[in-house]
Amino acid sequence: MKKIFVALVAIAAFCACSSEKKELAYRGLSMGLPFQTFIDSLQQRGFAVDSAKTDSAFQMVVMGCDAVRYRLVIAQKDGQVAALQENWNLLSNDSTRQLWQQMRDDFEKDLGAWPNMPKHGDDHKVAKFEADGGFITLTLENTYKPTLTVRYDRK
């Protein structure tokens, strides 16, 4: 009877640990953190809030850093990070294509999954990855001005 009880407790503990919700991570920073903690962590990494582009209710925050070539747009819902988007500032179509391919390969390797590719042309590419706790969408548009965005959405 004692062995059965111990086995049931072990199974219950295993189920509790395996059902733990995994959160999407942005560059090693869990998106499951409270919104203000997430913003503070980014500020410690050198990002600053762009108050001219951030809304007054702090529902959407725009952040920038001189050390990187992208800006962050972070949206919150009920005090939690809901979505984050990197908007890359690049000068040529070739540089955006190379960076898009490099990032796609890195996500594929890190997540161990092939992306869903709803668009796969020379000037417009979209790769959607499903990760633990959310989705990552990598979008390249090279029409008039090259744009590259990476969007992280929590489930």
mmCIF file of C-alpha atoms in Angstrom:
data_model
loop_
_atom_site.group_PDB
_atom_site.id
_atom_site.type_symbol
_atom_site.label_atom_id
_atom_site.label_comp_id
_atom_site.label_asym_id
_atom_site.label_seq_id
_atom_site.Cartn_x
_atom_site.Cartn_y
_atom_site.Cartn_z
ATOM 1 C CA MET A 1 0.000 0.000 0.000
ATOM 2 C CA LYS A 2 2.849 2.350 0.870
ATOM 3 C CA LYS A 3 4.510 1.707 -2.523
ATOM 4 C CA ILE A 4 1.267 2.486 -4.352
ATOM 5 C CA PHE A 5 0.896 5.743 -2.432
ATOM 6 C CA VAL A 6 4.490 6.756 -3.229
ATOM 7 C CA ALA A 7 3.939 5.888 -6.913
ATOM 8 C CA LEU A 8 0.771 8.001 -7.059
ATOM 9 C CA VAL A 9 2.541 10.961 -5.451
ATOM 10 C CA ALA A 10 5.393 10.622 -7.940
ATOM 11 C CA ILE A 11 2.964 10.543 -10.882
ATOM 12 C CA ALA A 12 1.104 13.589 -9.528
ATOM 13 C CA ALA A 13 4.378 15.489 -9.115
ATOM 14 C CA PHE A 14 5.448 14.553 -12.644
ATOM 15 C CA CYS A 15 2.120 15.713 -14.098
ATOM 16 C CA ALA A 16 2.307 19.005 -12.199
ATOM 17 C CA CYS A 17 5.815 19.683 -13.506
ATOM 18 C CA SER A 18 5.069 18.676 -17.083
ATOM 19 C CA SER A 19 1.910 20.785 -17.282
ATOM 20 C CA GLU A 20 3.784 23.942 -16.259
ATOM 21 C CA LYS A 21 3.196 26.616 -18.882
ATOM 22 C CA LYS A 22 6.358 27.651 -20.678
ATOM 23 C CA GLU A 23 6.700 31.299 -21.578
ATOM 24 C CA LEU A 24 8.024 32.791 -24.780
ATOM 25 C CA ALA A 25 11.469 34.298 -24.338
ATOM 26 C CA TYR A 26 12.768 37.431 -26.020
ATOM 27 C CA ARG A 27 16.559 37.294 -26.285
ATOM 28 C CA GLY A 28 16.798 35.365 -23.025
ATOM 29 C CA LEU A 29 14.227 37.507 -21.184
ATOM 30 C CA SER A 30 10.959 35.777 -20.280
ATOM 31 C CA MET A 31 7.890 37.503 -21.691
ATOM 32 C CA GLY A 32 5.946 36.083 -18.730
ATOM 33 C CA LEU A 33 7.382 38.779 -16.463
ATOM 34 C CA PRO A 34 5.122 41.617 -15.335
ATOM 35 C CA PHE A 35 5.153 44.429 -17.893
ATOM 36 C CA GLN A 36 7.009 46.980 -15.772
ATOM 37 C CA THR A 37 9.642 44.407 -14.757
ATOM 38 C CA PHE A 38 10.143 43.534 -18.439
ATOM 39 C CA ILE A 39 10.578 47.234 -19.338
ATOM 40 C CA ASP A 40 13.000 47.727 -16.421
ATOM 41 C CA SER A 41 15.039 44.719 -17.569
ATOM 42 C CA LEU A 42 15.301 46.165 -21.076
ATOM 43 C CA GLN A 43 16.368 49.510 -19.638
ATOM 44 C CA GLN A 44 19.151 47.733 -17.748
ATOM 45 C CA ARG A 45 20.254 46.340 -21.129
ATOM 46 C CA GLY A 46 20.628 49.868 -22.518
ATOM 47 C CA PHE A 47 17.197 50.512 -24.049
ATOM 48 C CA ALA A 48 15.439 53.811 -23.388
ATOM 49 C CA VAL A 49 11.742 54.642 -23.639
ATOM 50 C CA ASP A 50 10.920 56.920 -26.584
ATOM 51 C CA SER A 51 8.315 59.099 -24.873
ATOM 52 C CA ALA A 52 7.361 60.851 -28.132
ATOM 53 C CA LYS A 53 6.151 57.558 -29.646
ATOM 54 C CA THR A 54 4.872 55.866 -26.474
ATOM 55 C CA ASP A 55 1.184 56.341 -25.703
ATOM 56 C CA SER A 56 0.248 58.198 -22.543
ATOM 57 C CA ALA A 57 -1.495 55.182 -20.966
ATOM 58 C CA PHE A 58 1.707 53.118 -21.355
ATOM 59 C CA GLN A 59 -0.269 50.408 -23.170
ATOM 60 C CA MET A 60 2.272 50.465 -25.999
ATOM 61 C CA VAL A 61 5.879 51.402 -25.332
ATOM 62 C CA VAL A 62 8.505 52.212 -27.955
ATOM 63 C CA MET A 63 12.121 51.678 -26.944
ATOM 64 C CA GLY A 64 15.429 52.260 -28.677
ATOM 65 C CA CYS A 65 19.102 51.659 -28.066
ATOM 66 C CA ASP A 66 22.100 53.191 -29.837
ATOM 67 C CA ALA A 67 23.960 49.869 -29.787
ATOM 68 C CA VAL A 68 21.412 48.041 -32.006
ATOM 69 C CA ARG A 69 19.851 48.708 -35.408
ATOM 70 C CA TYR A 70 16.244 48.123 -34.385
ATOM 71 C CA ARG A 71 13.520 49.690 -32.244
ATOM 72 C CA LEU A 72 11.152 47.789 -29.991
ATOM 73 C CA VAL A 73 7.400 48.221 -29.771
ATOM 74 C CA ILE A 74 5.997 46.441 -26.711
ATOM 75 C CA ALA A 75 2.269 46.049 -26.024
ATOM 76 C CA GLN A 76 0.749 45.099 -22.691
ATOM 77 C CA LYS A 77 -2.545 43.631 -21.614
ATOM 78 C CA ASP A 78 -3.591 43.438 -17.959
ATOM 79 C CA GLY A 79 -0.082 44.222 -16.718
ATOM 80 C CA GLN A 80 1.564 41.489 -18.789
ATOM 81 C CA VAL A 81 3.571 41.658 -22.012
ATOM 82 C CA ALA A 82 1.192 40.702 -24.832
ATOM 83 C CA ALA A 83 3.409 41.240 -27.879
ATOM 84 C CA LEU A 84 6.775 42.644 -28.833
ATOM 85 C CA GLN A 85 7.996 43.722 -32.258
ATOM 86 C CA GLU A 86 11.485 44.562 -33.492
ATOM 87 C CA ASN A 87 11.522 47.053 -36.373
ATOM 88 C CA TRP A 88 14.898 46.938 -38.105
ATOM 89 C CA ASN A 89 16.472 50.011 -39.710
ATOM 90 C CA LEU A 90 18.471 48.818 -42.711
ATOM 91 C CA LEU A 91 19.645 50.619 -45.814
ATOM 92 C CA SER A 92 19.656 48.131 -48.673
ATOM 93 C CA ASN A 93 17.501 45.318 -49.984
ATOM 94 C CA ASP A 94 20.487 42.960 -49.991
ATOM 95 C CA SER A 95 21.258 43.563 -46.317
ATOM 96 C CA THR A 96 17.634 42.884 -45.318
ATOM 97 C CA ARG A 97 17.535 39.673 -47.379
ATOM 98 C CA GLN A 98 20.758 38.418 -45.789
ATOM 99 C CA LEU A 99 19.633 39.310 -42.266
ATOM 100 C CA TRP A 100 16.197 37.739 -42.835
ATOM 101 C CA GLN A 101 17.798 34.478 -43.981
ATOM 102 C CA GLN A 102 20.265 34.469 -41.097
ATOM 103 C CA MET A 103 17.509 35.101 -38.542
ATOM 104 C CA ARG A 104 15.252 32.463 -40.120
ATOM 105 C CA ASP A 105 18.052 29.892 -39.936
ATOM 106 C CA ASP A 106 18.817 30.844 -36.316
ATOM 107 C CA PHE A 107 15.155 30.518 -35.243
ATOM 108 C CA GLU A 108 14.893 27.202 -37.081
ATOM 109 C CA LYS A 109 17.965 25.913 -35.248
ATOM 110 C CA ASP A 110 17.041 27.325 -31.812
ATOM 111 C CA LEU A 111 13.402 26.202 -31.912
ATOM 112 C CA GLY A 112 14.058 22.912 -33.702
ATOM 113 C CA ALA A 113 11.134 23.517 -36.052
ATOM 114 C CA TRP A 114 10.471 24.428 -39.646
ATOM 115 C CA PRO A 115 8.538 27.650 -40.169
ATOM 116 C CA ASN A 116 5.190 28.041 -41.860
ATOM 117 C CA MET A 117 5.959 30.136 -44.970
ATOM 118 C CA PRO A 118 2.757 31.842 -46.209
ATOM 119 C CA LYS A 119 4.848 34.193 -48.424
ATOM 120 C CA HIS A 120 8.144 33.246 -49.990
ATOM 121 C CA GLY A 121 9.066 35.627 -52.805
ATOM 122 C CA ASP A 122 12.198 37.662 -53.416
ATOM 123 C CA ASP A 123 10.748 40.921 -52.111
ATOM 124 C CA HIS A 124 8.199 39.663 -49.592
ATOM 125 C CA LYS A 125 8.881 36.779 -47.228
ATOM 126 C CA VAL A 126 7.087 35.678 -44.069
ATOM 127 C CA ALA A 127 8.213 32.892 -41.739
ATOM 128 C CA LYS A 128 5.981 31.943 -38.805
ATOM 129 C CA PHE A 129 7.394 29.827 -35.999
ATOM 130 C CA GLU A 130 5.500 28.263 -33.108
ATOM 131 C CA ALA A 131 7.572 28.302 -29.932
ATOM 132 C CA ASP A 132 6.949 27.383 -26.317
ATOM 133 C CA GLY A 133 4.459 29.929 -25.061
ATOM 134 C CA GLY A 134 3.851 31.814 -28.300
ATOM 135 C CA PHE A 135 4.567 32.596 -31.915
ATOM 136 C CA ILE A 136 7.425 34.354 -33.688
ATOM 137 C CA THR A 137 6.802 35.961 -37.083
ATOM 138 C CA LEU A 138 9.697 37.112 -39.239
ATOM 139 C CA THR A 139 8.627 39.449 -42.088
ATOM 140 C CA LEU A 140 10.688 40.931 -44.912
ATOM 141 C CA GLU A 141 9.303 43.554 -47.293
ATOM 142 C CA ASN A 142 11.591 45.039 -49.927
ATOM 143 C CA THR A 143 9.286 47.204 -51.959
ATOM 144 C CA TYR A 144 10.386 50.857 -51.831
ATOM 145 C CA LYS A 145 12.096 50.986 -48.477
ATOM 146 C CA PRO A 146 13.515 47.755 -47.053
ATOM 147 C CA THR A 147 11.759 46.698 -43.858
ATOM 148 C CA LEU A 148 12.381 43.771 -41.580
ATOM 149 C CA THR A 149 10.247 43.012 -38.533
ATOM 150 C CA VAL A 150 10.320 40.271 -35.929
ATOM 151 C CA ARG A 151 7.148 39.905 -33.875
ATOM 152 C CA TYR A 152 6.798 37.866 -30.683
ATOM 153 C CA ASP A 153 3.206 37.048 -29.637
ATOM 154 C CA ARG A 154 2.373 35.242 -26.401
ATOM 155 C CA LYS A 155 -0.269 32.521 -26.410
#
